[in-house]
C-alpha cells in the first residue's frame, strides 16, 4: 500500500494512477519547488517520467450504457453508514453467476474503477465496485485528487474491512450471484485491502491483488 508523506511522491503517484496529465503534474510540482527548472530536475529522478504513457485502448473501456450489461449505482447497509457501490453484470442471465468485489486505489471509487467494474461484467461476472469513502459521503464529495487521497487516509483498516465484509454479504444475497463463488481484486491500496480481506475471511473463492 502506498503511504509516502512526501508531497512530490504523492503527486507522481496520482499522475501514475491517471488523476491528471503530465502538464498538470509539472505545474503542481513547480509550485512546491518554486520554479519549472527545479520541478523538472526533481521529476527527472523518477523512473516513471522517462516512460512513454500507454493509454488504455478505447475499445477496452465499457460505457455505462453498454447494451450487453446492466449497470446501476447501489447502496446497502454497512457497519456505520450506507455503503455506496457501482454494480454491473451481464444482461439476460439464465443462471447464477460468480461475483467479484472490485477495490479501488487510495482515491476512492473514481470513474476509472467504475469502468474496470464494468469490464468484469462484460467478462461474465457480477461485479461490485465498492466505495470505501462511503462513511464520508462517498467519493463524489471529493472532486480533487488530493482531497480524495486525504479522505482515504482518514479511513482505518478495521473500517475498510467491515465495509468490504458488508459488500460480501450484499452480494451473497443477490438472487443472481453464486454465493460460494465470490472473489475479490484490488489495485494499489486496494491490493493491500485484498490481502487483508482474504487472510481474515478464507471463504473467498479467489483473490487477485494488484500489486
Short mmCIF file of C-alpha atoms in Angstrom, two decimals:
data_model
loop_
_atom_site.label_atom_id
_atom_site.label_comp_id
_atom_site.label_asym_id
_atom_site.label_seq_id
_atom_site.Cartn_x
_atom_site.Cartn_y
_atom_site.Cartn_z
CA UNK A 1 0.00 0.00 0.00
CA UNK A 2 1.31 3.45 -0.88
CA UNK A 3 1.94 5.55 2.27
CA UNK A 4 4.55 8.14 1.35
CA UNK A 5 4.19 11.54 3.05
CA UNK A 6 6.45 13.30 0.54
CA UNK A 7 4.13 15.65 -1.41
CA UNK A 8 6.04 15.22 -4.68
CA UNK A 9 5.98 11.43 -4.30
CA UNK A 10 2.23 11.66 -3.77
CA UNK A 11 1.76 13.84 -6.85
CA UNK A 12 3.76 11.42 -9.01
CA UNK A 13 1.69 8.57 -7.62
CA UNK A 14 -1.52 10.40 -8.56
CA UNK A 15 -0.13 11.02 -12.04
CA UNK A 16 0.66 7.32 -12.48
CA UNK A 17 -2.87 6.47 -11.35
CA UNK A 18 -4.27 8.79 -14.02
CA UNK A 19 -5.56 11.55 -11.73
CA UNK A 20 -4.14 14.21 -14.07
CA UNK A 21 -1.82 14.55 -17.06
CA UNK A 22 1.91 15.30 -17.16
CA UNK A 23 1.41 19.02 -17.72
CA UNK A 24 -0.68 19.27 -14.56
CA UNK A 25 1.91 17.25 -12.64
CA UNK A 26 4.68 19.66 -13.64
CA UNK A 27 2.51 22.63 -12.74
CA UNK A 28 1.83 21.28 -9.26
CA UNK A 29 5.41 20.26 -8.59
CA UNK A 30 6.59 23.71 -9.76
CA UNK A 31 4.51 25.28 -7.00
CA UNK A 32 6.32 23.14 -4.45
CA UNK A 33 9.85 23.59 -5.82
CA UNK A 34 9.46 27.26 -6.69
CA UNK A 35 10.03 27.03 -10.41
CA UNK A 36 9.83 24.98 -13.59
CA UNK A 37 13.54 24.17 -13.80
CA UNK A 38 13.63 22.86 -10.24
CA UNK A 39 10.47 20.86 -10.86
CA UNK A 40 11.92 19.20 -13.95
CA UNK A 41 15.12 18.40 -12.09
CA UNK A 42 13.19 16.73 -9.26
CA UNK A 43 10.87 14.83 -11.59
CA UNK A 44 13.88 13.65 -13.60
CA UNK A 45 14.74 11.42 -10.66
CA UNK A 46 11.56 9.40 -11.11
CA UNK A 47 11.94 6.47 -13.49
CA UNK A 48 8.30 6.66 -14.50
CA UNK A 49 8.86 10.10 -16.03
CA UNK A 50 11.14 8.59 -18.66
CA UNK A 51 8.48 6.14 -19.76
CA UNK A 52 6.01 6.78 -22.55
CA UNK A 53 2.44 6.66 -21.21
CA UNK A 54 0.37 3.74 -22.52
CA UNK A 55 -3.25 4.90 -22.55
CA UNK A 56 -5.99 2.34 -22.24
CA UNK A 57 -7.29 1.45 -25.73
CA UNK A 58 -10.76 2.89 -26.31
CA UNK A 59 -12.19 -0.49 -27.24
CA UNK A 60 -11.37 -1.89 -23.78
CA UNK A 61 -13.44 0.69 -21.93
CA UNK A 62 -17.05 -0.24 -21.26
CA UNK A 63 -19.60 2.61 -21.24
CA UNK A 64 -22.40 2.84 -18.70
CA UNK A 65 -24.98 2.34 -21.45
CA UNK A 66 -23.32 -0.73 -22.98
CA UNK A 67 -26.00 -2.98 -24.48
CA UNK A 68 -24.62 -6.25 -23.09
CA UNK A 69 -24.57 -5.38 -19.37
CA UNK A 70 -26.80 -3.90 -16.68
CA UNK A 71 -25.28 -1.10 -14.61
CA UNK A 72 -26.52 0.75 -11.53
CA UNK A 73 -25.27 2.67 -8.54
CA UNK A 74 -26.46 0.90 -5.40
CA UNK A 75 -26.33 1.36 -1.66
CA UNK A 76 -26.71 -1.10 1.18
CA UNK A 77 -26.33 -1.19 4.93
CA UNK A 78 -22.87 -1.09 6.42
CA UNK A 79 -21.49 -1.07 9.94
CA UNK A 80 -21.65 2.71 10.39
CA UNK A 81 -23.34 4.10 7.26
CA UNK A 82 -24.88 3.24 3.95
CA UNK A 83 -22.25 1.83 1.61
CA UNK A 84 -22.19 3.13 -1.95
CA UNK A 85 -21.15 0.90 -4.83
CA UNK A 86 -21.18 0.52 -8.62
CA UNK A 87 -22.85 -2.74 -9.65
CA UNK A 88 -22.62 -4.29 -13.12
CA UNK A 89 -23.47 -7.70 -14.53
CA UNK A 90 -24.32 -9.36 -17.85
CA UNK A 91 -27.80 -8.92 -19.30
CA UNK A 92 -30.19 -11.83 -19.72
CA UNK A 93 -28.71 -14.04 -17.03
CA UNK A 94 -30.18 -17.54 -17.11
CA UNK A 95 -28.33 -18.86 -14.07
CA UNK A 96 -26.44 -17.60 -11.05
CA UNK A 97 -23.03 -16.16 -11.86
CA UNK A 98 -19.76 -15.83 -9.91
CA UNK A 99 -19.12 -12.37 -8.50
CA UNK A 100 -16.12 -10.17 -7.80
CA UNK A 101 -15.62 -7.27 -5.41
CA UNK A 102 -13.50 -4.54 -7.03
CA UNK A 103 -11.49 -2.44 -4.56
CA UNK A 104 -10.22 0.95 -5.65
CA UNK A 105 -6.89 2.69 -5.06
CA UNK A 106 -6.45 5.42 -2.45
CA UNK A 107 -8.52 7.88 -4.48
CA UNK A 108 -11.89 6.24 -3.97
CA UNK A 109 -14.42 4.93 -6.47
CA UNK A 110 -13.35 7.14 -9.38
CA UNK A 111 -14.57 6.69 -12.96
CA UNK A 112 -11.61 4.51 -13.90
CA UNK A 113 -12.54 1.90 -11.26
CA UNK A 114 -16.17 2.12 -12.28
CA UNK A 115 -15.04 1.29 -15.81
CA UNK A 116 -12.94 -1.62 -14.53
CA UNK A 117 -16.03 -2.89 -12.72
CA UNK A 118 -17.99 -2.81 -15.97
CA UNK A 119 -15.17 -4.68 -17.73
CA UNK A 120 -15.60 -7.53 -15.23
CA UNK A 121 -19.32 -7.56 -16.04
CA UNK A 122 -18.54 -7.85 -19.74
CA UNK A 123 -16.29 -10.80 -18.89
CA UNK A 124 -19.29 -12.58 -17.36
CA UNK A 125 -19.08 -11.69 -13.66
CA UNK A 126 -21.40 -9.88 -11.31
CA UNK A 127 -19.04 -7.06 -10.34
CA UNK A 128 -19.35 -4.67 -7.43
CA UNK A 129 -17.02 -1.68 -7.19
CA UNK A 130 -17.30 -0.62 -3.56
CA UNK A 131 -16.73 2.96 -2.37
CA UNK A 132 -14.57 2.90 0.77
CA UNK A 133 -15.20 6.62 1.24
CA UNK A 134 -18.89 5.91 1.88
CA UNK A 135 -18.60 6.79 5.58
CA UNK A 136 -17.59 10.29 4.47
CA UNK A 137 -20.42 10.64 1.98
CA UNK A 138 -18.73 8.88 -0.93
CA UNK A 139 -16.02 9.71 -3.44
CA UNK A 140 -18.30 12.16 -5.26
CA UNK A 141 -17.95 14.52 -2.29
CA UNK A 142 -14.25 14.98 -3.13
CA UNK A 143 -13.70 16.33 -6.63
CA UNK A 144 -9.95 16.97 -6.42
CA UNK A 145 -7.47 14.04 -6.40
CA UNK A 146 -5.56 15.25 -3.35
CA UNK A 147 -8.83 15.61 -1.44
CA UNK A 148 -9.69 12.04 -2.38
CA UNK A 149 -6.38 10.69 -1.07
CA UNK A 150 -6.78 12.71 2.12
CA UNK A 151 -10.26 11.27 2.61
CA UNK A 152 -8.94 7.76 2.08
CA UNK A 153 -6.21 8.49 4.62
CA UNK A 154 -8.90 9.16 7.21
CA UNK A 155 -10.22 5.60 6.89
CA UNK A 156 -8.87 2.80 9.04
CA UNK A 157 -8.12 -0.82 8.19
CA UNK A 158 -10.87 -2.01 10.52
CA UNK A 159 -13.40 0.29 8.86
CA UNK A 160 -12.40 -0.77 5.36
CA UNK A 161 -12.54 -4.44 6.29
CA UNK A 162 -16.00 -4.04 7.83
CA UNK A 163 -17.32 -2.26 4.74
CA UNK A 164 -15.88 -4.94 2.47
CA UNK A 165 -17.46 -7.68 4.56
CA UNK A 166 -20.78 -5.85 4.22
CA UNK A 167 -20.22 -5.84 0.44
CA UNK A 168 -19.60 -9.58 0.52
CA UNK A 169 -22.84 -10.06 2.43
CA UNK A 170 -24.71 -7.87 -0.06
CA UNK A 171 -23.50 -9.96 -2.99
CA UNK A 172 -24.20 -13.27 -1.27
CA UNK A 173 -27.87 -12.32 -1.01
CA UNK A 174 -28.38 -11.37 -4.66
CA UNK A 175 -30.52 -13.95 -6.42
CA UNK A 176 -28.28 -13.90 -9.48
CA UNK A 177 -25.00 -14.49 -7.59
CA UNK A 178 -23.41 -17.85 -6.75
CA UNK A 179 -22.82 -17.22 -3.07
CA UNK A 180 -19.92 -19.70 -2.92
CA UNK A 181 -18.12 -18.26 -5.95
CA UNK A 182 -17.25 -14.72 -4.89
CA UNK A 183 -13.76 -13.34 -5.47
CA UNK A 184 -12.03 -10.05 -4.77
CA UNK A 185 -9.50 -7.89 -6.56
CA UNK A 186 -7.92 -4.55 -5.74
CA UNK A 187 -5.48 -2.02 -7.13
CA UNK A 188 -2.65 -0.24 -5.32
CA UNK A 189 -4.10 0.44 -1.84
CA UNK A 190 -6.90 -1.89 -2.90
CA UNK A 191 -4.31 -4.63 -3.32
CA UNK A 192 -3.42 -4.28 0.34
CA UNK A 193 -7.10 -4.41 1.27
CA UNK A 194 -7.48 -7.54 -0.85
CA UNK A 195 -4.72 -9.29 1.08
CA UNK A 196 -6.19 -8.20 4.41
CA UNK A 197 -9.63 -9.43 3.44
CA UNK A 198 -8.69 -12.91 2.26
CA UNK A 199 -6.39 -13.51 5.24
CA UNK A 200 -9.28 -12.79 7.59
CA UNK A 201 -12.09 -14.32 5.51
CA UNK A 202 -10.96 -17.50 3.73
CA UNK A 203 -14.43 -18.09 2.27
CA UNK A 204 -13.46 -16.08 -0.82
CA UNK A 205 -13.19 -18.33 -3.86
CA UNK A 206 -10.41 -16.29 -5.48
CA UNK A 207 -8.27 -13.22 -4.97
CA UNK A 208 -6.12 -11.13 -7.33
CA UNK A 209 -4.30 -8.26 -5.59
CA UNK A 210 -2.57 -5.67 -7.73
CA UNK A 211 0.17 -5.01 -6.58
#
